Tab-separated table of C-alpha atoms in Angstrom:
chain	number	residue	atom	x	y	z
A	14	UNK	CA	0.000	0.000	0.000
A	15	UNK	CA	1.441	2.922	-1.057
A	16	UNK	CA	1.414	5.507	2.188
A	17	UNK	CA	2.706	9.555	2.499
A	18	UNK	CA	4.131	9.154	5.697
A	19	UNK	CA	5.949	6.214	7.506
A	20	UNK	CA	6.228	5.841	11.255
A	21	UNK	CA	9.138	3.606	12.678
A	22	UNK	CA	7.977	1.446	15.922
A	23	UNK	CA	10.656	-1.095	15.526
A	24	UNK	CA	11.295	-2.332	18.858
A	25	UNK	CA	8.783	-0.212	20.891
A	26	UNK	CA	6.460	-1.571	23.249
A	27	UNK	CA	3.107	-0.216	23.907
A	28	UNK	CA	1.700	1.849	24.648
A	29	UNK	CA	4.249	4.037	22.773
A	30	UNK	CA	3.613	3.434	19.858
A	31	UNK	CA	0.034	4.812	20.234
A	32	UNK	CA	1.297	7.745	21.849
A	33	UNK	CA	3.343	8.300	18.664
A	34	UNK	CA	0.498	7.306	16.012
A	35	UNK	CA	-1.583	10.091	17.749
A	36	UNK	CA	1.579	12.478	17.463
A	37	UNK	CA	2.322	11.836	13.887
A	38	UNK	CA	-1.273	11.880	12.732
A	39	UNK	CA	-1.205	15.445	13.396
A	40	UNK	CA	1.438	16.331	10.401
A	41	UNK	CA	-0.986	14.693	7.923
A	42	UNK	CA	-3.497	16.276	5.944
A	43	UNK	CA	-7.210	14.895	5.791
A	44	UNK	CA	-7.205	11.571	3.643
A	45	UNK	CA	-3.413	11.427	3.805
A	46	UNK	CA	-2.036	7.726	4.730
A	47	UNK	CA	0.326	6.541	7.842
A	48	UNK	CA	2.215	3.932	7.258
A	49	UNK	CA	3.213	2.203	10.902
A	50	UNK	CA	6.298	-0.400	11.035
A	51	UNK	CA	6.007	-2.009	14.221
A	52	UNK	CA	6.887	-5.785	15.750
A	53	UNK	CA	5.121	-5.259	19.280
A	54	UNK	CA	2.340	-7.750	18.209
A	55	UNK	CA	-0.216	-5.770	20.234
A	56	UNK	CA	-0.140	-3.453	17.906
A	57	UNK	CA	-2.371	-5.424	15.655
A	58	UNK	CA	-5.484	-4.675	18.234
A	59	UNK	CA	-4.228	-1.512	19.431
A	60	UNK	CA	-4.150	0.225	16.550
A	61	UNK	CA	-7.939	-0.943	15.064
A	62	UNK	CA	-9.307	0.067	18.744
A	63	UNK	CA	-7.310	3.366	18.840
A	64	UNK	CA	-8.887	4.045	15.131
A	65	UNK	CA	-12.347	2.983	16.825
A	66	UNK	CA	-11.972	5.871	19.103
A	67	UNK	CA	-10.552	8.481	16.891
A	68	UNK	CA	-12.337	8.117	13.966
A	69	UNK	CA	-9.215	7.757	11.969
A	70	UNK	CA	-9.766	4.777	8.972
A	71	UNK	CA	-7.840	1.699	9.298
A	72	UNK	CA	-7.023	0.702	6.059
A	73	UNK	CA	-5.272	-2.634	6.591
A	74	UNK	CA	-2.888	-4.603	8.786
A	75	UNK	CA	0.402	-6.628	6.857
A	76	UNK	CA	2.485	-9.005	8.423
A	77	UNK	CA	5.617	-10.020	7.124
A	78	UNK	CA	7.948	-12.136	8.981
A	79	UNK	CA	8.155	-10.347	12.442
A	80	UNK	CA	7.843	-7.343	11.057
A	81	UNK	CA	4.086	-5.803	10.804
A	82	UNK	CA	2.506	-2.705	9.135
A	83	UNK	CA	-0.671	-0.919	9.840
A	84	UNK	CA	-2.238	1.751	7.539
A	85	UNK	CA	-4.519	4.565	8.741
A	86	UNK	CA	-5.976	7.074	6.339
A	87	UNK	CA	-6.783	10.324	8.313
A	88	UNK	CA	-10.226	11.298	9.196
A	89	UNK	CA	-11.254	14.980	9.151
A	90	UNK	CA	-10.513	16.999	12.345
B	29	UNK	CA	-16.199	18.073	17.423
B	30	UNK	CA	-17.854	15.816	19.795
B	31	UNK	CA	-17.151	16.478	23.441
B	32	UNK	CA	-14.232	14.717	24.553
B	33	UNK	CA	-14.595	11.524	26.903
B	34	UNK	CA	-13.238	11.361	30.201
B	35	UNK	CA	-10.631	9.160	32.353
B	36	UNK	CA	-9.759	9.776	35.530
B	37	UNK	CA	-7.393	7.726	37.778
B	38	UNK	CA	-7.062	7.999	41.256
B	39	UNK	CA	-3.560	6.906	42.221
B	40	UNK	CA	-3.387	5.157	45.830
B	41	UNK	CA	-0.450	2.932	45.508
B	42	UNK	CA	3.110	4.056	45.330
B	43	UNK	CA	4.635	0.622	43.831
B	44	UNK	CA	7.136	1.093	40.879
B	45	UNK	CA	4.984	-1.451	38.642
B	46	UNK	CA	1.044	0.008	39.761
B	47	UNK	CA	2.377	3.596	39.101
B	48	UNK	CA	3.523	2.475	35.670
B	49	UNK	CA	0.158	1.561	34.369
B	50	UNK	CA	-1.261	4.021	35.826
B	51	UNK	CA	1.002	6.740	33.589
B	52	UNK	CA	0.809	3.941	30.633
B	53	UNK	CA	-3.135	4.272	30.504
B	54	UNK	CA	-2.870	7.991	31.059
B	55	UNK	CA	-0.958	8.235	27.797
B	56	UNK	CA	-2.705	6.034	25.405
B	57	UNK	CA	-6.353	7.867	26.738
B	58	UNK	CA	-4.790	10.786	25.612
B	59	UNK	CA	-3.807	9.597	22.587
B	60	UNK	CA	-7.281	8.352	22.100
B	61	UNK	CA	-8.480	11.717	22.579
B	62	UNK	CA	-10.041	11.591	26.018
B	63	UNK	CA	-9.875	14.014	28.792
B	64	UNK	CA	-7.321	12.652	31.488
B	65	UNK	CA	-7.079	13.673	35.360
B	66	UNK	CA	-4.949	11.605	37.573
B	67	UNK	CA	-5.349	11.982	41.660
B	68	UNK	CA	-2.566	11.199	43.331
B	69	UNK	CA	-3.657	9.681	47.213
B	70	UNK	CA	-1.886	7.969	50.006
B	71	UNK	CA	1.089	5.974	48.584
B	72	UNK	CA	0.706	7.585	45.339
B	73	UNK	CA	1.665	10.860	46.726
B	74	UNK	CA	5.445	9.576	46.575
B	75	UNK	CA	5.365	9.029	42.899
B	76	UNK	CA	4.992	12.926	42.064
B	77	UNK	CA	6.767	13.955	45.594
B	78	UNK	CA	10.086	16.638	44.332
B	79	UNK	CA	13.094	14.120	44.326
B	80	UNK	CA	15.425	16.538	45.155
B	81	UNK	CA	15.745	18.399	48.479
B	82	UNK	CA	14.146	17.670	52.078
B	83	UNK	CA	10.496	17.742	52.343
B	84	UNK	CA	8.943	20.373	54.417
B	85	UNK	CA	6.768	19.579	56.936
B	86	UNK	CA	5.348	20.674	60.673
B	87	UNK	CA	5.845	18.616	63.744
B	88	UNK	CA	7.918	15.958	64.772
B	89	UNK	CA	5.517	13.262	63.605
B	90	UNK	CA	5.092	14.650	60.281
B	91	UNK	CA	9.120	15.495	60.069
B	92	UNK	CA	9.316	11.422	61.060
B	93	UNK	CA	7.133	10.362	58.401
B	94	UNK	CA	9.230	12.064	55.869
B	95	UNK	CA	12.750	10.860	57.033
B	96	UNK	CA	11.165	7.317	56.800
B	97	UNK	CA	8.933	7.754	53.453
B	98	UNK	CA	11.149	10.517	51.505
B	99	UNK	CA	9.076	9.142	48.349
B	100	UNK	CA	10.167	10.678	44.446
B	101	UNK	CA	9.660	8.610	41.801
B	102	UNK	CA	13.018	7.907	41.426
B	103	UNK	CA	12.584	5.751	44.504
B	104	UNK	CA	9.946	4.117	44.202
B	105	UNK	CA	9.800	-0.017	44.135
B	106	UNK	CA	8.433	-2.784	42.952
B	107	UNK	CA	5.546	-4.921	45.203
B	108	UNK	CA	6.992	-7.923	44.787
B	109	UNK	CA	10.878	-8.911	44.239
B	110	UNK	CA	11.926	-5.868	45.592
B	111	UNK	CA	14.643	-7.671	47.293
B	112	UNK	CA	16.547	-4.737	48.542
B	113	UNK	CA	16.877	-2.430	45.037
B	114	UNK	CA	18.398	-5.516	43.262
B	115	UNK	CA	15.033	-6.395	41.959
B	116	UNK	CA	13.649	-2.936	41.229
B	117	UNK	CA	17.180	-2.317	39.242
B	118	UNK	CA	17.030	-5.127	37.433
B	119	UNK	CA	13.376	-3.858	35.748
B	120	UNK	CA	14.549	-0.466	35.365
B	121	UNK	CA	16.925	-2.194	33.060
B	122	UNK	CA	15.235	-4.323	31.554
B	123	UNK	CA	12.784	-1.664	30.389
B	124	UNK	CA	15.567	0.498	29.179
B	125	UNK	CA	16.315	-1.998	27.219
B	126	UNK	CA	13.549	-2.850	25.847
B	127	UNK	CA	12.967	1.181	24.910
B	128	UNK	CA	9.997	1.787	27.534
B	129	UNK	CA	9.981	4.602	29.468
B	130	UNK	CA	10.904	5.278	32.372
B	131	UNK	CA	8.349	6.961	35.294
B	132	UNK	CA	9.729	10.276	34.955
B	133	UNK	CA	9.928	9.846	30.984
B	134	UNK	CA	6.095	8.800	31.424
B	135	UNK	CA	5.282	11.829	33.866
B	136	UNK	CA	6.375	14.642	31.360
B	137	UNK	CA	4.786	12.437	28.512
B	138	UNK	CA	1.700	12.810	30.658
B	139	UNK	CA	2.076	16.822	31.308
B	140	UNK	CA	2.954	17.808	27.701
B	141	UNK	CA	-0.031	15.455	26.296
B	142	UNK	CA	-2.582	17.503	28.575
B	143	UNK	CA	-2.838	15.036	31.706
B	144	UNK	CA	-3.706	16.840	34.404
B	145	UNK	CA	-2.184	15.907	37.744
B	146	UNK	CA	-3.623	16.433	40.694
B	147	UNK	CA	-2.322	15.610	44.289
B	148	UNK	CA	-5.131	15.188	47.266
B	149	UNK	CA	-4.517	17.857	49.949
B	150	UNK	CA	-6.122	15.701	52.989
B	151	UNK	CA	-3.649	12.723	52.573
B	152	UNK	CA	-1.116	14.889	52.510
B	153	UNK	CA	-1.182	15.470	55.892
B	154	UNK	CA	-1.962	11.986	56.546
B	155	UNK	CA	1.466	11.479	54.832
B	156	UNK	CA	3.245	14.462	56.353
B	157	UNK	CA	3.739	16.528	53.394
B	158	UNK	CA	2.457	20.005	53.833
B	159	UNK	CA	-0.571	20.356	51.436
B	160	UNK	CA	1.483	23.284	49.048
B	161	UNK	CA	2.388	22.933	45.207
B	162	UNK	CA	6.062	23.433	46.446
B	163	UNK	CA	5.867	20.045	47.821
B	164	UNK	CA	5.052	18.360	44.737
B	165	UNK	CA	7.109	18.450	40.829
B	166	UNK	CA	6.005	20.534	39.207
B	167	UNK	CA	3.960	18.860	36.704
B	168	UNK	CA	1.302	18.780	39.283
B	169	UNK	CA	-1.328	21.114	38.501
B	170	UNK	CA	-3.514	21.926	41.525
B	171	UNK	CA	-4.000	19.829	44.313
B	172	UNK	CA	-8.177	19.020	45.196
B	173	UNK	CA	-10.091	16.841	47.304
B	174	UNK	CA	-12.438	13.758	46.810
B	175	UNK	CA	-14.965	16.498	45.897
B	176	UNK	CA	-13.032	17.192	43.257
B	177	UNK	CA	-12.362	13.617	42.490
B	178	UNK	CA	-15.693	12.249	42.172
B	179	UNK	CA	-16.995	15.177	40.327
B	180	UNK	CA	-14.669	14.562	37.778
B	181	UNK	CA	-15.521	10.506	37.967
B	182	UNK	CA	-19.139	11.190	37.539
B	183	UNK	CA	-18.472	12.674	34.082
B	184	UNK	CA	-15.764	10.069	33.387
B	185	UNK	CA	-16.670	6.730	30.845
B	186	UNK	CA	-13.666	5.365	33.228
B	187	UNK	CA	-12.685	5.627	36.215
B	188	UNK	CA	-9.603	3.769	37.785
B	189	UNK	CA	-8.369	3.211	41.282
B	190	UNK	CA	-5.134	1.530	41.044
């Protein structure tokens, strides 16, 4: 998926890497894409709940070896 | 925009590992957009206690209390497997490793993300601090009663007590 932004979480734990999402989300523009590399497998529930309560779109979840990437699209402020 | 949820966390325990979750969830429901107050009680009055210098206080008993419970989050300890600081150590290094945070690291997280800290004026005397922001770092923000507490639970969708 091709994303405008991309978010390193490699070897953070959460709940940091939420903290970060909801730092980063900021610098995009409405209907912009986050790409976020992480291998903390919570992150695969963490981040579709955090969308849940921010009303930012989860576009998908990838896993690749250890290594896993979510995509959010951002939702209007 | 929709009004903003609440959480609010009232603080009791001053263990290492309790007052690590506590700051953990304080982060991510600000990240999710929600209104945060944490009240620190008891125990918990330790975690936001100044590190540095003596604590003031009136009276002998208070002045006691304070020798034997200096508190600061920089000692604070773990429940279980304390075993004299070697225990404690050991998870402060195993988080570091493992890039977490560490309480103070999670404390100015908190402040700069909006958390509002808030230390309870009647335990403090219970605890022998004098009840004055000068007590406290100074990331905490006022300092209220259980007035103040449950009027801000009532409009919470949680409320913790850890």
């Amino acid at each position: 998926m091709k994303a405008d932004q991309t978010l390193d979480c490699i070897g953070l734990y959460c709940p940091i890497p939420i903290v970060k999402i909801a730092t980063k989300i900021k610098d995009l523009k409405t209907g912009e894409i986050l790409e976020v590399v992480g291998d903390d497998k919570g992150i695969k529930l963490d981040v579709p709940a955090w969308c849940q309560a921010t009303g930012h779109e989860l576009l998908g979840i990838e896993e690749q070896g250890g290594e896993i990437k979510v995509y959010v699209k951002k939702a209007p402020n | 925009m929709a009004k903003k949820e609440k959480l609010t966390i009232a603080v009791l325990s001053g263990d290492l590992e309790r007052a690590l979750a506590a700051f953990m969830l304080a982060v991510t429901g600000a990240s999710m957009d929600m209104e945060v107050s944490m009240f620190f009680t008891f125990w918990g009055l330790n975690i936001v206690k100044k590190n540095e210098g003596t604590m003031k206080s009136k009276g002998l008993m208070k002045k006691m209390l304070n020798m034997m419970n200096r508190g600061g989050s920089k000692r604070l300890k773990l429940s279980r497997f304390n075993m004299l600081g070697l225990g404690t150590w050991m998870m402060k290094d195993l988080m570091k490793q493992a890039n977490m945070p560490s309480i103070d690291e999670y404390i100015a997280m908190a402040k700069d993300m909006g958390v509002e800290l808030i230390a309870c004026t009647t335990t403090c005397g219970v605890m022998g601090i004098s009840p004055e922001k000068d007590s406290f770092r100074s990331e905490v923000g006022s300092l209220a009663g259980a007035a103040y507490f449950l009027s801000e639970a009532r409009k919470s969708g949680v409320t913790l007590f850890i």
